[in-house]
Short mmCIF file of C-alpha atoms in Angstrom, two decimals:
data_model
loop_
_atom_site.label_atom_id
_atom_site.label_comp_id
_atom_site.label_asym_id
_atom_site.label_seq_id
_atom_site.Cartn_x
_atom_site.Cartn_y
_atom_site.Cartn_z
CA UNK A 12 -27.39 -60.31 -40.19
CA UNK A 13 -24.08 -58.86 -40.01
CA UNK A 14 -24.56 -56.64 -42.83
CA UNK A 15 -27.63 -55.37 -41.09
CA UNK A 16 -25.98 -54.60 -37.99
CA UNK A 17 -23.24 -52.86 -39.96
CA UNK A 18 -25.58 -50.72 -41.15
CA UNK A 19 -27.17 -50.00 -38.37
CA UNK A 20 -23.65 -48.81 -36.83
CA UNK A 21 -23.15 -46.47 -39.11
CA UNK A 22 -26.73 -45.52 -39.40
CA UNK A 23 -26.27 -44.39 -35.25
CA UNK A 24 -22.58 -43.13 -35.77
CA UNK A 25 -23.56 -40.66 -38.55
CA UNK A 26 -26.91 -39.52 -36.77
CA UNK A 27 -24.66 -38.82 -33.70
CA UNK A 28 -22.24 -36.82 -35.57
CA UNK A 29 -25.38 -34.64 -36.76
CA UNK A 30 -26.66 -34.13 -33.24
CA UNK A 31 -23.03 -33.30 -32.35
CA UNK A 32 -22.48 -30.52 -35.15
CA UNK A 33 -25.66 -28.67 -34.10
CA UNK A 34 -23.98 -26.18 -32.21
CA UNK A 35 -24.44 -22.30 -32.23
CA UNK A 36 -20.97 -22.38 -33.63
CA UNK A 37 -21.17 -25.07 -36.12
CA UNK A 38 -23.01 -25.26 -39.35
CA UNK A 39 -24.56 -28.40 -41.01
CA UNK A 40 -25.98 -29.07 -44.16
CA UNK A 41 -29.15 -28.11 -43.56
CA UNK A 42 -28.09 -24.96 -41.51
CA UNK A 43 -25.45 -23.78 -43.13
CA UNK A 44 -25.38 -20.66 -41.44
CA UNK A 45 -26.04 -21.91 -37.95
CA UNK A 46 -28.26 -19.08 -35.65
CA UNK A 47 -28.84 -15.61 -36.76
CA UNK A 48 -26.33 -13.15 -35.46
CA UNK A 49 -26.64 -9.56 -34.59
CA UNK A 50 -24.20 -7.29 -33.78
CA UNK A 51 -24.12 -3.37 -32.44
CA UNK A 52 -21.37 -1.27 -31.68
CA UNK A 53 -20.39 0.46 -28.36
CA UNK A 54 -20.86 3.86 -27.54
CA UNK A 55 -18.77 6.11 -25.33
CA UNK A 56 -21.51 7.14 -22.37
CA UNK A 57 -21.68 10.62 -20.92
CA UNK A 58 -19.16 10.75 -18.28
CA UNK A 59 -20.30 9.51 -14.48
CA UNK A 60 -16.87 8.71 -13.38
CA UNK A 61 -15.38 10.47 -10.06
CA UNK A 62 -15.42 14.31 -10.28
CA UNK A 63 -15.73 17.26 -8.32
CA UNK A 64 -13.96 20.35 -6.60
CA UNK A 65 -11.78 21.55 -3.59
CA UNK A 66 -11.91 25.18 -2.42
CA UNK A 67 -8.74 25.68 -0.62
CA UNK A 68 -8.43 28.40 2.50
CA UNK A 69 -7.49 31.84 2.19
CA UNK A 70 -3.91 31.18 3.05
CA UNK A 71 -1.67 28.04 2.45
CA UNK A 72 -0.59 28.07 6.38
CA UNK A 73 -2.79 28.34 9.51
CA UNK A 74 -4.38 31.80 9.80
CA UNK A 75 -5.61 33.58 12.58
CA UNK A 76 -9.31 33.03 12.06
CA UNK A 77 -10.05 29.50 11.97
CA UNK A 78 -13.35 29.91 10.19
CA UNK A 79 -10.74 31.11 6.93
CA UNK A 80 -9.33 27.87 7.02
CA UNK A 81 -12.22 26.03 6.07
CA UNK A 82 -11.91 23.15 2.97
CA UNK A 83 -14.86 22.53 0.76
CA UNK A 84 -15.16 19.58 -1.30
CA UNK A 85 -18.05 18.58 -3.62
CA UNK A 86 -18.05 15.05 -5.17
CA UNK A 87 -20.02 12.95 -7.83
CA UNK A 88 -20.09 10.08 -9.48
CA UNK A 89 -18.94 7.92 -6.49
CA UNK A 90 -19.77 4.28 -5.85
CA UNK A 91 -21.02 2.90 -2.18
CA UNK A 92 -18.33 0.80 -0.50
CA UNK A 93 -18.83 -2.43 1.54
CA UNK A 94 -15.19 -3.14 1.83
CA UNK A 95 -13.53 0.45 2.90
CA UNK A 96 -14.47 3.94 3.81
CA UNK A 97 -13.45 7.43 1.84
CA UNK A 98 -11.17 9.17 4.08
CA UNK A 99 -9.89 12.94 3.70
CA UNK A 100 -6.06 13.82 3.93
CA UNK A 101 -4.46 17.17 4.04
CA UNK A 102 -1.06 17.06 2.59
CA UNK A 103 2.02 19.32 2.25
CA UNK A 104 3.59 20.94 -0.72
CA UNK A 105 5.82 18.26 -1.39
CA UNK A 106 3.39 15.37 -0.41
CA UNK A 107 5.73 13.89 2.31
CA UNK A 108 3.44 14.89 4.90
CA UNK A 109 0.06 13.28 5.36
CA UNK A 110 -2.77 14.25 8.16
CA UNK A 111 -6.45 12.63 8.03
CA UNK A 112 -8.89 14.95 8.34
CA UNK A 113 -11.45 13.35 11.01
CA UNK A 114 -14.39 15.67 11.42
CA UNK A 115 -16.31 16.22 8.27
CA UNK A 116 -19.56 17.83 7.82
CA UNK A 117 -21.24 15.60 5.18
CA UNK A 118 -24.39 16.30 2.86
CA UNK A 119 -25.27 13.69 0.40
CA UNK A 120 -27.83 14.91 -1.98
CA UNK A 121 -30.06 12.02 -3.86
CA UNK A 122 -31.72 13.32 -7.37
CA UNK A 123 -34.91 11.40 -7.98
CA UNK A 124 -36.75 11.75 -11.31
CA UNK A 125 -40.18 10.96 -12.26
CA UNK A 126 -42.92 12.20 -14.98
CA UNK A 127 -45.79 14.33 -13.96
CA UNK A 128 -49.24 13.88 -15.62
CA UNK A 129 -48.19 16.01 -18.86
CA UNK A 130 -45.27 13.53 -19.37
CA UNK A 131 -42.79 15.97 -18.10
CA UNK A 132 -39.92 14.99 -15.95
CA UNK A 133 -40.27 16.21 -12.55
CA UNK A 134 -36.46 16.18 -10.61
CA UNK A 135 -36.77 15.84 -6.40
CA UNK A 136 -33.63 16.44 -4.55
CA UNK A 137 -33.21 14.96 -1.18
CA UNK A 138 -30.51 15.78 1.32
CA UNK A 139 -29.11 13.70 4.14
CA UNK A 140 -26.91 15.22 6.53
CA UNK A 141 -24.19 13.18 8.43
CA UNK A 142 -20.77 13.76 10.20
CA UNK A 143 -18.04 11.36 10.89
CA UNK A 144 -14.27 10.73 10.08
CA UNK A 145 -14.95 8.85 6.92
CA UNK A 146 -17.71 7.81 4.71
CA UNK A 147 -19.08 5.38 2.35
CA UNK A 148 -21.89 6.39 0.37
CA UNK A 149 -22.38 6.98 -3.30
CA UNK A 150 -24.57 6.33 -6.30
CA UNK A 151 -25.10 7.51 -9.64
CA UNK A 152 -27.33 10.00 -8.75
CA UNK A 153 -25.93 11.30 -5.21
CA UNK A 154 -23.84 14.10 -5.35
CA UNK A 155 -21.68 14.90 -1.77
CA UNK A 156 -20.48 18.08 -0.50
CA UNK A 157 -18.00 17.65 2.72
CA UNK A 158 -17.29 20.58 4.65
CA UNK A 159 -14.11 20.56 7.29
CA UNK A 160 -10.99 22.71 8.02
CA UNK A 161 -7.48 22.39 8.59
CA UNK A 162 -7.61 22.19 12.41
CA UNK A 163 -9.43 18.69 11.61
CA UNK A 164 -6.31 17.52 10.90
CA UNK A 165 -4.66 17.30 14.15
CA UNK A 166 -1.39 16.06 13.15
CA UNK A 167 -0.90 19.06 10.49
CA UNK A 168 0.91 21.49 12.05
CA UNK A 169 -0.09 25.23 11.78
CA UNK A 170 3.27 25.99 9.29
CA UNK A 171 2.53 23.21 7.09
CA UNK A 172 1.24 24.29 3.82
CA UNK A 173 -1.77 23.13 2.86
CA UNK A 174 -1.29 22.25 -0.93
CA UNK A 175 -3.17 19.11 -1.48
CA UNK A 176 -6.23 17.42 -0.44
CA UNK A 177 -6.46 13.51 -1.01
CA UNK A 178 -9.26 11.18 -0.56
CA UNK A 179 -8.26 7.64 0.13
CA UNK A 180 -9.93 4.26 0.42
CA UNK A 181 -9.19 3.10 3.90
CA UNK A 182 -10.06 -0.70 5.05
CA UNK A 183 -10.04 0.64 8.70
CA UNK A 184 -9.13 3.50 10.90
CA UNK A 185 -6.76 5.78 8.94
CA UNK A 186 -3.30 5.39 9.74
CA UNK A 187 -0.46 7.76 9.70
CA UNK A 188 -0.29 7.97 5.68
CA UNK A 189 -3.12 7.02 3.14
CA UNK A 190 -3.13 3.49 1.84
CA UNK A 191 -2.03 2.39 -1.92
CA UNK A 192 -5.58 3.14 -3.22
CA UNK A 193 -5.49 7.03 -3.75
CA UNK A 194 -8.03 7.60 -6.30
CA UNK A 195 -9.23 11.32 -5.55
CA UNK A 196 -7.16 14.78 -5.27
CA UNK A 197 -6.81 18.21 -5.80
CA UNK A 198 -3.55 20.68 -5.67
CA UNK A 199 -3.84 24.46 -4.81
CA UNK A 200 -1.04 24.81 -7.59
CA UNK A 201 -3.99 24.05 -10.24
CA UNK A 202 -6.58 25.67 -8.54
CA UNK A 203 -8.29 29.17 -10.10
CA UNK A 204 -8.17 32.61 -9.00
CA UNK A 205 -10.70 31.73 -6.46
CA UNK A 206 -8.87 28.84 -4.96
CA UNK A 207 -11.22 26.12 -6.88
CA UNK A 208 -9.48 23.14 -8.21
CA UNK A 209 -10.87 20.41 -10.03
CA UNK A 210 -10.42 16.59 -8.58
CA UNK A 211 -8.48 14.46 -10.53
CA UNK A 212 -9.42 10.43 -10.57
CA UNK A 213 -6.47 8.14 -10.78
CA UNK A 214 -3.61 7.04 -8.32
CA UNK A 215 -2.23 9.82 -6.44
CA UNK A 216 1.52 10.24 -6.53
CA UNK A 217 3.77 13.06 -5.42
CA UNK A 218 5.27 14.29 -8.98
CA UNK A 219 3.08 15.71 -11.57
CA UNK A 220 3.67 14.06 -14.83
CA UNK A 221 6.28 15.09 -17.37
CA UNK A 222 6.24 13.98 -21.34
CA UNK A 223 9.93 12.13 -20.50
CA UNK A 224 8.80 9.87 -17.91
CA UNK A 225 4.79 9.58 -18.77
CA UNK A 226 3.17 6.51 -18.02
CA UNK A 227 6.76 5.29 -16.00
CA UNK A 228 5.07 3.47 -12.91
CA UNK A 229 8.52 3.67 -11.06
CA UNK A 230 8.40 7.70 -11.29
CA UNK A 231 6.38 8.54 -8.58
CA UNK A 232 4.15 10.30 -10.35
CA UNK A 233 0.60 10.78 -9.98
CA UNK A 234 -1.53 8.64 -12.49
CA UNK A 235 -4.43 10.73 -14.01
CA UNK A 236 -7.21 8.64 -15.47
CA UNK A 237 -9.95 11.00 -15.75
CA UNK A 238 -9.67 15.09 -15.06
CA UNK A 239 -12.35 16.21 -13.46
CA UNK A 240 -14.41 13.32 -14.79
CA UNK A 241 -13.08 13.76 -18.55
CA UNK A 242 -10.81 10.91 -20.15
CA UNK A 243 -8.38 11.90 -22.55
CA UNK A 244 -8.71 8.15 -24.13
CA UNK A 245 -11.91 6.95 -25.98
CA UNK A 246 -12.68 3.12 -25.67
CA UNK A 247 -14.19 1.48 -28.40
CA UNK A 248 -15.86 -1.99 -29.18
CA UNK A 249 -18.58 -4.40 -30.39
CA UNK A 250 -21.22 -6.82 -29.18
CA UNK A 251 -22.38 -9.94 -31.28
CA UNK A 252 -25.25 -11.93 -30.32
CA UNK A 253 -25.69 -15.10 -32.00
CA UNK A 254 -28.23 -17.77 -30.99
CA UNK A 255 -27.36 -18.13 -26.83
CA UNK A 256 -23.71 -16.84 -27.30
CA UNK A 257 -22.81 -13.37 -26.34
CA UNK A 258 -19.39 -12.37 -27.58
CA UNK A 259 -17.63 -8.68 -26.70
CA UNK A 260 -14.57 -7.42 -28.07
CA UNK A 261 -13.22 -4.25 -27.08
CA UNK A 262 -9.91 -2.21 -26.86
CA UNK A 263 -8.18 1.14 -26.14
CA UNK A 264 -8.37 1.74 -22.56
CA UNK A 265 -6.41 3.46 -19.81
CA UNK A 266 -5.00 0.36 -16.90
CA UNK A 267 -7.48 0.88 -14.03
CA UNK A 268 -6.32 3.36 -11.02
CA UNK A 269 -4.98 1.11 -7.90
CA UNK A 270 -8.31 0.05 -6.17
CA UNK A 271 -10.19 -0.48 -9.37
CA UNK A 272 -11.24 -3.06 -12.27
CA UNK A 273 -13.12 -3.21 -15.20
CA UNK A 274 -16.48 -5.38 -15.50
CA UNK A 275 -19.45 -6.18 -17.53
CA UNK A 276 -23.28 -6.03 -17.10
CA UNK A 277 -26.50 -6.42 -19.22
CA UNK A 278 -29.37 -4.72 -18.40
CA UNK A 279 -32.84 -6.07 -18.92
CA UNK A 280 -36.00 -3.80 -19.89
CA UNK A 281 -39.82 -4.54 -18.99
CA UNK A 282 -42.62 -4.47 -21.49
CA UNK A 283 -42.35 -0.57 -21.62
CA UNK A 284 -38.63 -0.26 -22.33
CA UNK A 285 -37.95 0.69 -19.01
CA UNK A 286 -34.78 -0.76 -17.00
CA UNK A 287 -36.16 -3.77 -14.86
CA UNK A 288 -32.94 -5.45 -14.37
CA UNK A 289 -29.13 -5.92 -14.27
CA UNK A 290 -26.96 -9.24 -15.12
CA UNK A 291 -23.88 -9.33 -13.66
CA UNK A 292 -21.30 -10.59 -16.60
CA UNK A 293 -18.20 -10.74 -14.60
CA UNK A 294 -14.62 -9.10 -14.49
CA UNK A 295 -12.96 -8.25 -17.41
CA UNK A 296 -10.51 -10.65 -19.22
CA UNK A 297 -7.97 -10.72 -21.90
CA UNK A 298 -9.15 -11.64 -25.66
CA UNK A 299 -9.68 -15.10 -26.68
CA UNK A 300 -7.37 -17.70 -26.94
CA UNK A 301 -5.74 -16.54 -23.79
CA UNK A 302 -8.70 -15.43 -21.53
CA UNK A 303 -6.51 -14.13 -18.64
CA UNK A 304 -8.35 -11.89 -15.87
CA UNK A 305 -7.72 -8.45 -15.75
CA UNK A 306 -8.58 -8.08 -12.22
CA UNK A 307 -5.29 -7.13 -11.04
CA UNK A 308 -4.11 -4.92 -13.78
CA UNK A 309 -4.32 -1.57 -11.43
CA UNK A 310 -1.30 -3.26 -9.59
CA UNK A 311 0.41 -5.65 -12.05
CA UNK A 312 0.66 -7.12 -15.32
CA UNK A 313 -1.51 -10.39 -15.65
CA UNK A 314 -1.34 -10.40 -19.72
CA UNK A 315 1.56 -8.34 -21.34
CA UNK A 316 0.49 -9.25 -24.71
CA UNK A 317 -2.29 -6.79 -24.23
CA UNK A 318 -1.48 -4.89 -21.09
CA UNK A 319 1.11 -2.12 -21.48
CA UNK A 320 3.43 -0.56 -18.84
CA UNK A 321 4.22 2.82 -20.50
CA UNK A 322 1.80 4.02 -21.58
CA UNK A 323 -0.05 2.94 -19.17
CA UNK A 324 -2.86 1.43 -21.39
CA UNK A 325 -4.93 -2.39 -22.07
CA UNK A 326 -4.81 -2.75 -25.81
CA UNK A 327 -7.70 -5.10 -26.09
CA UNK A 328 -9.98 -7.17 -23.79
CA UNK A 329 -12.74 -9.71 -24.40
CA UNK A 330 -15.54 -11.91 -23.54
CA UNK A 331 -17.80 -15.10 -24.45
CA UNK A 332 -20.61 -15.61 -22.54
CA UNK A 333 -23.64 -18.35 -23.04
CA UNK A 334 -27.03 -18.39 -22.05
CA UNK A 335 -27.20 -21.84 -20.92
CA UNK A 336 -25.16 -20.71 -17.62
CA UNK A 337 -26.79 -17.80 -16.92
CA UNK A 338 -30.41 -18.56 -15.66
CA UNK A 339 -31.44 -14.92 -16.89
CA UNK A 340 -30.46 -15.05 -19.93
CA UNK A 341 -32.25 -18.11 -21.04
CA UNK A 342 -35.50 -19.00 -22.59
CA UNK A 343 -37.14 -19.73 -25.83
CA UNK A 344 -35.57 -16.87 -27.53
CA UNK A 345 -31.94 -16.24 -25.54
CA UNK A 346 -31.45 -13.09 -24.43
CA UNK A 347 -34.33 -11.74 -24.75
CA UNK A 348 -35.52 -8.20 -23.44
CA UNK A 349 -31.57 -7.43 -22.91
CA UNK A 350 -31.56 -3.60 -24.30
CA UNK A 351 -28.22 -2.77 -23.18
CA UNK A 352 -24.32 -4.50 -22.31
CA UNK A 353 -22.30 -2.06 -20.44
CA UNK A 354 -18.47 -2.06 -19.24
CA UNK A 355 -18.07 -0.34 -15.75
CA UNK A 356 -14.89 0.53 -13.79
CA UNK A 357 -15.70 0.21 -10.10
CA UNK A 358 -13.76 -0.04 -7.06
CA UNK A 359 -12.26 -3.23 -5.54
CA UNK A 360 -13.83 -2.58 -2.16
CA UNK A 361 -17.28 -1.59 -3.59
CA UNK A 362 -20.15 -4.45 -4.00
CA UNK A 363 -18.90 -6.90 -6.67
CA UNK A 364 -22.03 -7.40 -9.13
CA UNK A 365 -23.96 -4.01 -8.17
CA UNK A 366 -23.83 -2.02 -11.26
CA UNK A 367 -21.76 0.97 -10.52
CA UNK A 368 -21.62 4.76 -11.58
CA UNK A 369 -19.24 4.50 -13.74
CA UNK A 370 -20.40 3.38 -17.16
CA UNK A 371 -17.68 4.11 -20.18
CA UNK A 372 -18.91 2.03 -23.06
CA UNK A 373 -23.13 0.93 -23.62
CA UNK A 374 -24.14 -1.20 -26.33
CA UNK A 375 -28.01 -0.64 -27.13
CA UNK A 376 -29.11 -4.22 -28.52
CA UNK A 377 -31.08 -4.36 -32.10
CA UNK A 378 -34.99 -4.84 -31.27
CA UNK A 379 -34.31 -8.51 -32.72
CA UNK A 380 -32.54 -9.25 -29.55
CA UNK A 381 -34.64 -6.92 -26.76
CA UNK A 382 -38.32 -7.96 -28.28
CA UNK A 383 -39.33 -4.63 -29.13
#
């Protein structure tokens, strides 16, 4: 009887070990390779980073004709904000004096697309006009034209040189100087003969970077993430899907501008292959084994092994996600109907979990995953 009980106990232990071994990451005798795995590379997308132009007045100081002192700003690639507002500032040559422009005439033009009966794309532009001291609107398909003048900045004296136009994100009404979140600016000294300067995206500071101090955060220099939407660094990476596990490994990023962070999305498709839904996959982390959040890599260094101060880059990021914890990814075939994985850069003052305008990398999942 004791031998029989011992035999049953050994059998039970072996069965438990067999069940425990049947996971997504382990192989067993009957399944030596585990679940099927599929991989694909990230590709850099067509830029939709914040960009635009600023047309400066004819003269640096105030003119006798106020109509000649207008400032015209065009913007695209902005995200809609929920925890702050975009605010326009004027600054002098040395960027030591700032004044908010409190009278803005804003035209937001939304471009929608559809197909006609012949299958050709049709684009429809819908303008929305508003006025105010600040604005929050944005979107991947929204272009903005903001018209103002130096007279709209009461704190800006007529003898002050209007050399810089800056756009900050403010949590409330503007004070005497912009907040630390200063992502967009243009300098008159970098304008063309028509006084039109491209907008730079990053973190504004007084000085224009010099090679000897490049990337030094203590040098009081502007940090340029992109010049009129064009990045000078090329991120890269790969997505692997094995059973219910999705793994992302990517590298070679600039650190985010102050007030911004990187995140991850999955995009679901319908039965015709069109966008159907998005799944927020979270803020980015450092790679295994640390898995440290990089949400504050814009203002601090949470993971010195992969986040550098000079140059200001993130060497690598990673993510490991299980469909078991994501209802939208569950099903007989995990991750079915997911067509894309996207890496975005978004403002902290935006709506977290809602995919924004600035997709940096996109991976197209293979037909075996997306089901078509």
